[in-house]
PDB file of C-alpha atoms in Angstrom:
ATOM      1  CA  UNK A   1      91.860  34.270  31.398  1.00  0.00           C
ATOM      2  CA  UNK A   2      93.817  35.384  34.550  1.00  0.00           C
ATOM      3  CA  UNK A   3      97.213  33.769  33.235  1.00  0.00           C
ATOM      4  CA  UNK A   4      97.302  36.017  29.790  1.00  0.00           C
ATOM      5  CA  UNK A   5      97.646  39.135  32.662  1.00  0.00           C
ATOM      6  CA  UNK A   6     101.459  40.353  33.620  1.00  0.00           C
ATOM      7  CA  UNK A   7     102.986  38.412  30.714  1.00  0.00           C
ATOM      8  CA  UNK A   8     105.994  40.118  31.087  1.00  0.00           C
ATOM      9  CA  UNK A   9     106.343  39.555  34.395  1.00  0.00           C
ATOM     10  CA  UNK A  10     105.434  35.858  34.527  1.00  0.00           C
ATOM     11  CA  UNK A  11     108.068  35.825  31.553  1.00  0.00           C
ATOM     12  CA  UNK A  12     110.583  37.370  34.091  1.00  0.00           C
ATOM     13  CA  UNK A  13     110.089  34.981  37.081  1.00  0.00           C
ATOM     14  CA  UNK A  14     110.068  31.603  34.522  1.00  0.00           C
ATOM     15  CA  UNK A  15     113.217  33.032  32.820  1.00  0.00           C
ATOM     16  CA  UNK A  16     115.042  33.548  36.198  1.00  0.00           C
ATOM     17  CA  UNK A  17     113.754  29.509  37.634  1.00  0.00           C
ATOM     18  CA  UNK A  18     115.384  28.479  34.441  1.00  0.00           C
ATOM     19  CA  UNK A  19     118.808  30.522  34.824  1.00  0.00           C
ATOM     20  CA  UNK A  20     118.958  28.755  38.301  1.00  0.00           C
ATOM     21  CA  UNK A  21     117.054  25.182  38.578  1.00  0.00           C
ATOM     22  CA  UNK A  22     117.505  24.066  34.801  1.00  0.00           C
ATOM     23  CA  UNK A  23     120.739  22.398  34.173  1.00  0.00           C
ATOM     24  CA  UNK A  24     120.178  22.846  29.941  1.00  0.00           C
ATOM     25  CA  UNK A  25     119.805  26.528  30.155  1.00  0.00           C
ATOM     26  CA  UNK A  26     122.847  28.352  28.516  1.00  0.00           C
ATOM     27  CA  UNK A  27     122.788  30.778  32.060  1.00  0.00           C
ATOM     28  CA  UNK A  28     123.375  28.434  33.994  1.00  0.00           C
ATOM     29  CA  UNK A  29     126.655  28.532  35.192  1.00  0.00           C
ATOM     30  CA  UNK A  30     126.618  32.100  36.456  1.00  0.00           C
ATOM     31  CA  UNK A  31     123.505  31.070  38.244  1.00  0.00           C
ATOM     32  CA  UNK A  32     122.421  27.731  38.958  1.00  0.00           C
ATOM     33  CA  UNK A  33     126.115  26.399  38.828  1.00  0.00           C
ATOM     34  CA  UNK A  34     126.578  29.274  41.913  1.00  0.00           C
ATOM     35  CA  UNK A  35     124.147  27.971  43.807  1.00  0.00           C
ATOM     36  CA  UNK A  36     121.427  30.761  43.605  1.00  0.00           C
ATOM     37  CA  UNK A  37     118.095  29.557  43.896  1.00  0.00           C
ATOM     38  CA  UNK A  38     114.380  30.822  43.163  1.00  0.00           C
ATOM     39  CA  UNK A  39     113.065  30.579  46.380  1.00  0.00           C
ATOM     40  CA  UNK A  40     110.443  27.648  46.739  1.00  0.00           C
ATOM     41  CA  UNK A  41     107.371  30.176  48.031  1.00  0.00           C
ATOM     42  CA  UNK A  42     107.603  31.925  44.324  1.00  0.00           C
ATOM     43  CA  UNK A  43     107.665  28.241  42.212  1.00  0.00           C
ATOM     44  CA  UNK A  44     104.535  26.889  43.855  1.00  0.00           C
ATOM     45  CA  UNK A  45     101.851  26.165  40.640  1.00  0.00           C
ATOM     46  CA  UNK A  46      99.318  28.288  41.803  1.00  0.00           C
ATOM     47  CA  UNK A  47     100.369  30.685  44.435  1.00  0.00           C
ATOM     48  CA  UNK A  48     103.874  31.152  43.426  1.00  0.00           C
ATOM     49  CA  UNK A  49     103.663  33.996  40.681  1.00  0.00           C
ATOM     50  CA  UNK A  50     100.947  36.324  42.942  1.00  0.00           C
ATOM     51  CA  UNK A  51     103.703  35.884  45.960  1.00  0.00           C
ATOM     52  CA  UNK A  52     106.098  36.886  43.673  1.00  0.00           C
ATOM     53  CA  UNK A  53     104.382  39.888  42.231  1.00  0.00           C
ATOM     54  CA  UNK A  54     103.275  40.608  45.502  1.00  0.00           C
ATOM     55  CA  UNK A  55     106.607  41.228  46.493  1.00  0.00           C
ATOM     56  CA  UNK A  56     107.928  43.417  43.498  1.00  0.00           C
ATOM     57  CA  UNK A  57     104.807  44.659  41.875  1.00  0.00           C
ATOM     58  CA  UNK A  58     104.684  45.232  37.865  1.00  0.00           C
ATOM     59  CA  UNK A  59     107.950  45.925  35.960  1.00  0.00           C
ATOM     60  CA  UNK A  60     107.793  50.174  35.523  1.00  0.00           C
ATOM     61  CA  UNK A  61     108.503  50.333  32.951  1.00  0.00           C
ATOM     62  CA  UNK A  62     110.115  48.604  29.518  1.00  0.00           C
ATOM     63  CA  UNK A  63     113.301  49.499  30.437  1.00  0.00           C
ATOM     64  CA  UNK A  64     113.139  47.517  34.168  1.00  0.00           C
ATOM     65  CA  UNK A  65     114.485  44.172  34.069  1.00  0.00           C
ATOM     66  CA  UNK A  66     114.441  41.381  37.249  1.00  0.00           C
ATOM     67  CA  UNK A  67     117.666  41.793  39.499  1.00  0.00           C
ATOM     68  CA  UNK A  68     119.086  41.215  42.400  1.00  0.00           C
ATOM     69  CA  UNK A  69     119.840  43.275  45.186  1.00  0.00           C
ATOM     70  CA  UNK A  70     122.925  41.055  46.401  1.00  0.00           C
ATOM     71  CA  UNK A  71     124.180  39.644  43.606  1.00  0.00           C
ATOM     72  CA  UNK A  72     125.078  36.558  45.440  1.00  0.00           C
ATOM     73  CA  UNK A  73     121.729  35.867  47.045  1.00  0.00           C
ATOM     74  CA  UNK A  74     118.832  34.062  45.635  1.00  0.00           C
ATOM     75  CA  UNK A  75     115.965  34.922  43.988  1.00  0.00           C
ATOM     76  CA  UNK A  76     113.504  35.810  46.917  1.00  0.00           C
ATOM     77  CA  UNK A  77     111.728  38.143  49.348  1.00  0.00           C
ATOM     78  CA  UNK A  78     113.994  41.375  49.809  1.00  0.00           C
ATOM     79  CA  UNK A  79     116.507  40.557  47.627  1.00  0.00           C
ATOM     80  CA  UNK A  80     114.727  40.923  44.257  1.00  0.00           C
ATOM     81  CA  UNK A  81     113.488  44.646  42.440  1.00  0.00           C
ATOM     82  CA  UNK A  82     113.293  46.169  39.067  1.00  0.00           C
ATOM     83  CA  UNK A  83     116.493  47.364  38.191  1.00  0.00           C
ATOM     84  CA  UNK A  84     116.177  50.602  36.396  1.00  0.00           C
ATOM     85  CA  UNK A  85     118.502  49.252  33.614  1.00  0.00           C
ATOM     86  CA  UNK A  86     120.030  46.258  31.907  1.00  0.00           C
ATOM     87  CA  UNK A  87     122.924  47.824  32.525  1.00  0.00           C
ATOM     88  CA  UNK A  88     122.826  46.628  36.430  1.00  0.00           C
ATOM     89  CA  UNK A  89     122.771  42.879  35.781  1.00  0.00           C
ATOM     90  CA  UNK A  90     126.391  42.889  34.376  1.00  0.00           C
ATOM     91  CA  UNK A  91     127.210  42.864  38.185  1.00  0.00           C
ATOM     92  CA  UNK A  92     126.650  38.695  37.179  1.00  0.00           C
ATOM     93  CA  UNK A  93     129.804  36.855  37.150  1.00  0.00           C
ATOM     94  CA  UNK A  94     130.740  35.927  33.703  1.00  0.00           C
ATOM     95  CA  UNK A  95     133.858  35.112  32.163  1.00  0.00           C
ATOM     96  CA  UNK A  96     135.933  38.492  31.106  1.00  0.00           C
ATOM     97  CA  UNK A  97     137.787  36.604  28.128  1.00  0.00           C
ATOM     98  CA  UNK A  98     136.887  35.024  25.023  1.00  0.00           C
ATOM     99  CA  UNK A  99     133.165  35.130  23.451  1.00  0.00           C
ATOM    100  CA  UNK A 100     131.001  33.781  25.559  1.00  0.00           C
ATOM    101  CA  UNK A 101     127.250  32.651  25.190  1.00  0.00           C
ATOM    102  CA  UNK A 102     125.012  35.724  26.871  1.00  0.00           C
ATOM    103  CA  UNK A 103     122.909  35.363  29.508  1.00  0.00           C
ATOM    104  CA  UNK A 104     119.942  37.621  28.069  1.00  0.00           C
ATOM    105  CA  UNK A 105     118.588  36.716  24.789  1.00  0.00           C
ATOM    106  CA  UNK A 106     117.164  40.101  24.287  1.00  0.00           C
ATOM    107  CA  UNK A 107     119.048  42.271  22.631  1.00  0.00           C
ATOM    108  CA  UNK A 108     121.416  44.548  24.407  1.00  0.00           C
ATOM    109  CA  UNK A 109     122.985  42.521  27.061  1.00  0.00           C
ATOM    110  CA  UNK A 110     126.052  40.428  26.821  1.00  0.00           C
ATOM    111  CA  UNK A 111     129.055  39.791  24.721  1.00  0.00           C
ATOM    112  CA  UNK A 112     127.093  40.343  20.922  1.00  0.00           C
ATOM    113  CA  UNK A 113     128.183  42.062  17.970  1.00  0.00           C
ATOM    114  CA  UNK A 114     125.972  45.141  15.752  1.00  0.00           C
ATOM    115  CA  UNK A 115     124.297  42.449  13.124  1.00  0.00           C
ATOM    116  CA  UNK A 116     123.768  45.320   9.841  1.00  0.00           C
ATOM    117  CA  UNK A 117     121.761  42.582   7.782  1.00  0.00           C
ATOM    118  CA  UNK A 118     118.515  43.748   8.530  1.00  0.00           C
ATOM    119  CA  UNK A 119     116.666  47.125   8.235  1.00  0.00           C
ATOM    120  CA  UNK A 120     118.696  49.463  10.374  1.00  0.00           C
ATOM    121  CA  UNK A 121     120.315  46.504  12.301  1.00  0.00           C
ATOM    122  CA  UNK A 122     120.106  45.076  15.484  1.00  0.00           C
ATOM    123  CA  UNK A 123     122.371  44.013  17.855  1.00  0.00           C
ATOM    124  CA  UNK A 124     123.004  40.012  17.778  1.00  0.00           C
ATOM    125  CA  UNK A 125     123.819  37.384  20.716  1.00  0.00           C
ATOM    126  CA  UNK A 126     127.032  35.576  19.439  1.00  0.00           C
ATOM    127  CA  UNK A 127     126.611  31.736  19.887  1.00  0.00           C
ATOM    128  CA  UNK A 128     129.113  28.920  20.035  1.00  0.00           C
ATOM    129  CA  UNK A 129     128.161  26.019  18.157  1.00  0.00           C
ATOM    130  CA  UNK A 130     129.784  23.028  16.166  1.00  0.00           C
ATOM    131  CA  UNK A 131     133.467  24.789  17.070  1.00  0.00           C
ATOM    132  CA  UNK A 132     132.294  27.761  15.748  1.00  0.00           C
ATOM    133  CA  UNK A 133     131.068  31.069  17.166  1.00  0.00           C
ATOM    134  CA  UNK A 134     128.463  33.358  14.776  1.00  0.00           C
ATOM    135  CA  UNK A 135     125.700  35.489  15.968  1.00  0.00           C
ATOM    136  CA  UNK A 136     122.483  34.167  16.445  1.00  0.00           C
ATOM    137  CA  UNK A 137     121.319  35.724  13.563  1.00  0.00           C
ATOM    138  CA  UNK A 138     123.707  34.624  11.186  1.00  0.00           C
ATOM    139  CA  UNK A 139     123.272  31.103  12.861  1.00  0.00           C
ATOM    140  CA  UNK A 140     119.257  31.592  11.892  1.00  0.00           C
ATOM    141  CA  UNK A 141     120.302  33.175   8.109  1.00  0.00           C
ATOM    142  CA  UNK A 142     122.673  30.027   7.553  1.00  0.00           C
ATOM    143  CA  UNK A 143     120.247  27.042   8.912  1.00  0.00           C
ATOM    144  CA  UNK A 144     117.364  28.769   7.317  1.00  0.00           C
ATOM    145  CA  UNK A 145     115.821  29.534  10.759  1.00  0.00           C
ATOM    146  CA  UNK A 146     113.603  32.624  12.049  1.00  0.00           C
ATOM    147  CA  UNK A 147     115.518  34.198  14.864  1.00  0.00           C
ATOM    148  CA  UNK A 148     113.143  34.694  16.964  1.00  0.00           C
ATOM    149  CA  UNK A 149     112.241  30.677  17.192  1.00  0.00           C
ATOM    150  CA  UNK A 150     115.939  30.480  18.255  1.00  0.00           C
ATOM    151  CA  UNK A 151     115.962  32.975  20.933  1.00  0.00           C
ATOM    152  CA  UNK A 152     112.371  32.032  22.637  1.00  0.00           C
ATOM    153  CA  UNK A 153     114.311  27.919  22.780  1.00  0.00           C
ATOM    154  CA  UNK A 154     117.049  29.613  24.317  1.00  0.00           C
ATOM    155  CA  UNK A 155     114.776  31.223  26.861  1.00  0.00           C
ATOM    156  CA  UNK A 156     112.444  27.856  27.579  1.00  0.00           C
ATOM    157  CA  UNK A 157     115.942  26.772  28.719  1.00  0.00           C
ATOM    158  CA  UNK A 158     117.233  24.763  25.956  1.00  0.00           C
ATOM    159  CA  UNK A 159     120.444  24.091  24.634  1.00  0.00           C
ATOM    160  CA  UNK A 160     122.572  25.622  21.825  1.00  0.00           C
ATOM    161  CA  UNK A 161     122.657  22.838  19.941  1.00  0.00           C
ATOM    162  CA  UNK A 162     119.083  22.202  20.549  1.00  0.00           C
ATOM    163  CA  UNK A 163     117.740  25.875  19.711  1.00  0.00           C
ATOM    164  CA  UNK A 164     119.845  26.015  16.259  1.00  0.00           C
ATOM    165  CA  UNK A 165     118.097  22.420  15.398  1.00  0.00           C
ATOM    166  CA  UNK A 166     115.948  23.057  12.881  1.00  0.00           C
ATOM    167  CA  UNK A 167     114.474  19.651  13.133  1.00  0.00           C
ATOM    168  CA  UNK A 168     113.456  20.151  16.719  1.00  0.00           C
ATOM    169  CA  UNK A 169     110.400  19.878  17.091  1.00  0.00           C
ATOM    170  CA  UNK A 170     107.970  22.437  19.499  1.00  0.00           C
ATOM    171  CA  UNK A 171     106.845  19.493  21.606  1.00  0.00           C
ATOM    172  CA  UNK A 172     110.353  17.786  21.898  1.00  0.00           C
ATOM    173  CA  UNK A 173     111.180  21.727  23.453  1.00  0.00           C
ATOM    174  CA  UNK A 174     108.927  22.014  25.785  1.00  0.00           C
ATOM    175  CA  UNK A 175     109.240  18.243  27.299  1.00  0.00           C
ATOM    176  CA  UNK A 176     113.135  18.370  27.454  1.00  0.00           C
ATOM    177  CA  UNK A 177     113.278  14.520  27.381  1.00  0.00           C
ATOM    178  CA  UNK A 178     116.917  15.321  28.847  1.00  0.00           C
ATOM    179  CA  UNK A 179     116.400  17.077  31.781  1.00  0.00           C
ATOM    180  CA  UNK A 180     114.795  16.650  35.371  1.00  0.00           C
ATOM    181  CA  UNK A 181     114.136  20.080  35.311  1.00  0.00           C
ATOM    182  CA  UNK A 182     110.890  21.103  36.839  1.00  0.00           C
ATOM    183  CA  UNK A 183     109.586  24.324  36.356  1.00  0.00           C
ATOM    184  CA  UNK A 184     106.777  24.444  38.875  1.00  0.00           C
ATOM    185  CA  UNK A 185     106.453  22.670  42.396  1.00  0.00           C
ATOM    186  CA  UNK A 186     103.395  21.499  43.704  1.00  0.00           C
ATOM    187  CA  UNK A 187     101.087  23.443  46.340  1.00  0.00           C
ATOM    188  CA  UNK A 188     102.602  22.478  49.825  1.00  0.00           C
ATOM    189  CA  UNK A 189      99.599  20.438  51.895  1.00  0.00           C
ATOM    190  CA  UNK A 190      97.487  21.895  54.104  1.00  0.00           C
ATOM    191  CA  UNK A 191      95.807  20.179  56.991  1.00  0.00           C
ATOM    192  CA  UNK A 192      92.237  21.015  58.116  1.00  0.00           C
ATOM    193  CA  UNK A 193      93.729  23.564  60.610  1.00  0.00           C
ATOM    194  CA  UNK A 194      95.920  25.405  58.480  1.00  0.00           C
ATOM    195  CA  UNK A 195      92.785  25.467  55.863  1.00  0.00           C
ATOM    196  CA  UNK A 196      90.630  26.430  58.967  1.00  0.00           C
ATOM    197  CA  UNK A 197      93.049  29.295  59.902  1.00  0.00           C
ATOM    198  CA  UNK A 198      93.473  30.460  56.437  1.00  0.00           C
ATOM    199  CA  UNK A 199      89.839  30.725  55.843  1.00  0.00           C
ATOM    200  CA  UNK A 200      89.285  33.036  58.795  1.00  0.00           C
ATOM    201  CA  UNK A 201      91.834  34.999  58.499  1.00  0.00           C
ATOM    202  CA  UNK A 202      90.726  36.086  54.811  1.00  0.00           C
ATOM    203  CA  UNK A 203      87.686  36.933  56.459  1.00  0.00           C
ATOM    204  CA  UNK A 204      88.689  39.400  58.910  1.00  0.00           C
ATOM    205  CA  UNK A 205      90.803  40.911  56.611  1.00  0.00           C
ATOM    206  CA  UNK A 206      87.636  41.260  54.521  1.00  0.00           C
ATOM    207  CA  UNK A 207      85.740  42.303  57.348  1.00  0.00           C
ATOM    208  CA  UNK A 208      88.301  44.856  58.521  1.00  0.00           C
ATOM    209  CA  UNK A 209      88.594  46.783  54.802  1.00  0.00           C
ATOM    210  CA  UNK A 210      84.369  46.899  55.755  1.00  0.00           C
ATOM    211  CA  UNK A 211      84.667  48.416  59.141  1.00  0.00           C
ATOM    212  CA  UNK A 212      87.967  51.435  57.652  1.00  0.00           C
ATOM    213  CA  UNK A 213      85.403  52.822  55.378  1.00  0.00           C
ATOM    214  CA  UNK A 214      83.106  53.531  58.721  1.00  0.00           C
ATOM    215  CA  UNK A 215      85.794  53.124  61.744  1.00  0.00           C
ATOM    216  CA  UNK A 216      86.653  51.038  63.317  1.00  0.00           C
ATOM    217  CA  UNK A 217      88.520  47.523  63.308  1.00  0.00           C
ATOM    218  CA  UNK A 218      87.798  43.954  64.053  1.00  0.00           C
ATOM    219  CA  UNK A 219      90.194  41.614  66.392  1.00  0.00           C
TER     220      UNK A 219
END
């Protein structure tokens, strides 16, 4: 099935439409609430992820992550590569005091604290919630949640509140009853013409990776 290939970087592309279209998402505000946008030509259903890996290929490796060249410009052609590190996306404007919610829910970026609970520990987003601010671990530990359910609701774009629910249930997540956030947009229409156009230009382009392999090329 085509969709199971470049995971990661379909992962990448959702995760940055819900930092800036989804009003729920805890990143929000140093996106969104900025005005920085995922341009429309990358959110189309169908098209939009092969324009968008297109235009920045697969991550390199594990330690890439999505960035942006001008940190106040959107999400779109020439403005988006694999930055080399996390370290790069702290260039973000957050707040500089007080614990704050992070805006990754991976593990090494943001304000977090070294969780030693586990087998060698692990570094833990801290999380405000109910006037109180733990790390999402101990959060998970206390409600009796597995952390990793709280960290992928975090990432569909849900709230705090939400993600440490434990009564929440998967298909409440994923429909958001409050939000108009849409993920996706539809394909724009195409007239016969544009369809017309489209069809022969695939064509020549075909025809013209025929005629380099014995000189040659087709106008």
């Amino acid at each position: 099935m085509a969709y199971r290939t470049h995971l990661v970087e379909r992962s990448a592309l959702k995760n940055a439409i819900h930092r800036c279209h989804n009003e729920n998402n805890i990143a929000y505000e140093n996106y969104g609430a900025r005005g920085i946008r995922v341009c429309d030509e990358w959110r189309y259903q169908t098209s939009g992820f092969q324009s968008f890996l297109d235009e920045v290929g697969p991550r390199p490796t594990a330690k890439h992550s999505l960035d942006r060249i001008n940190n106040d410009g959107h999400y779109e052609p020439g403005n988006v590569w694999w930055a080399p590190d996390r370290k790069t996306q702290q260039n973000n404007r957050r707040p500089s005091k007080g614990v704050r919610e992070v805006n990754d829910y991976g593990f090494p970026l943001g304000r977090s604290k070294r969780d030693t609970t586990g087998k060698g520990g692990s570094v833990s987003p801290m999380l405000p919630h109910k006037g109180r601010v733990e790390t999402l671990c101990d959060w998970a530990f206390e409600l009796g949640m597995n952390p990793a359910t709280i960290r992928q609701r975090l990432q569909r774009g849900l709230s705090v509140a939400e993600a440490l629910n434990p009564c929440v249930s998967r298909a409440g997540e994923t429909k958001n009853k409050n939000s108009n956030f849409q993920l996706y947009l539809p394909e724009p229409a195409e007239d016969g013409n544009t369809k017309l156009k489209s069809t022969i230009s695939k064509a020549i382009d075909g025809l013209n990776k025929a005629l380099d392999q014995i000189g040659g090329t087709l106008h």
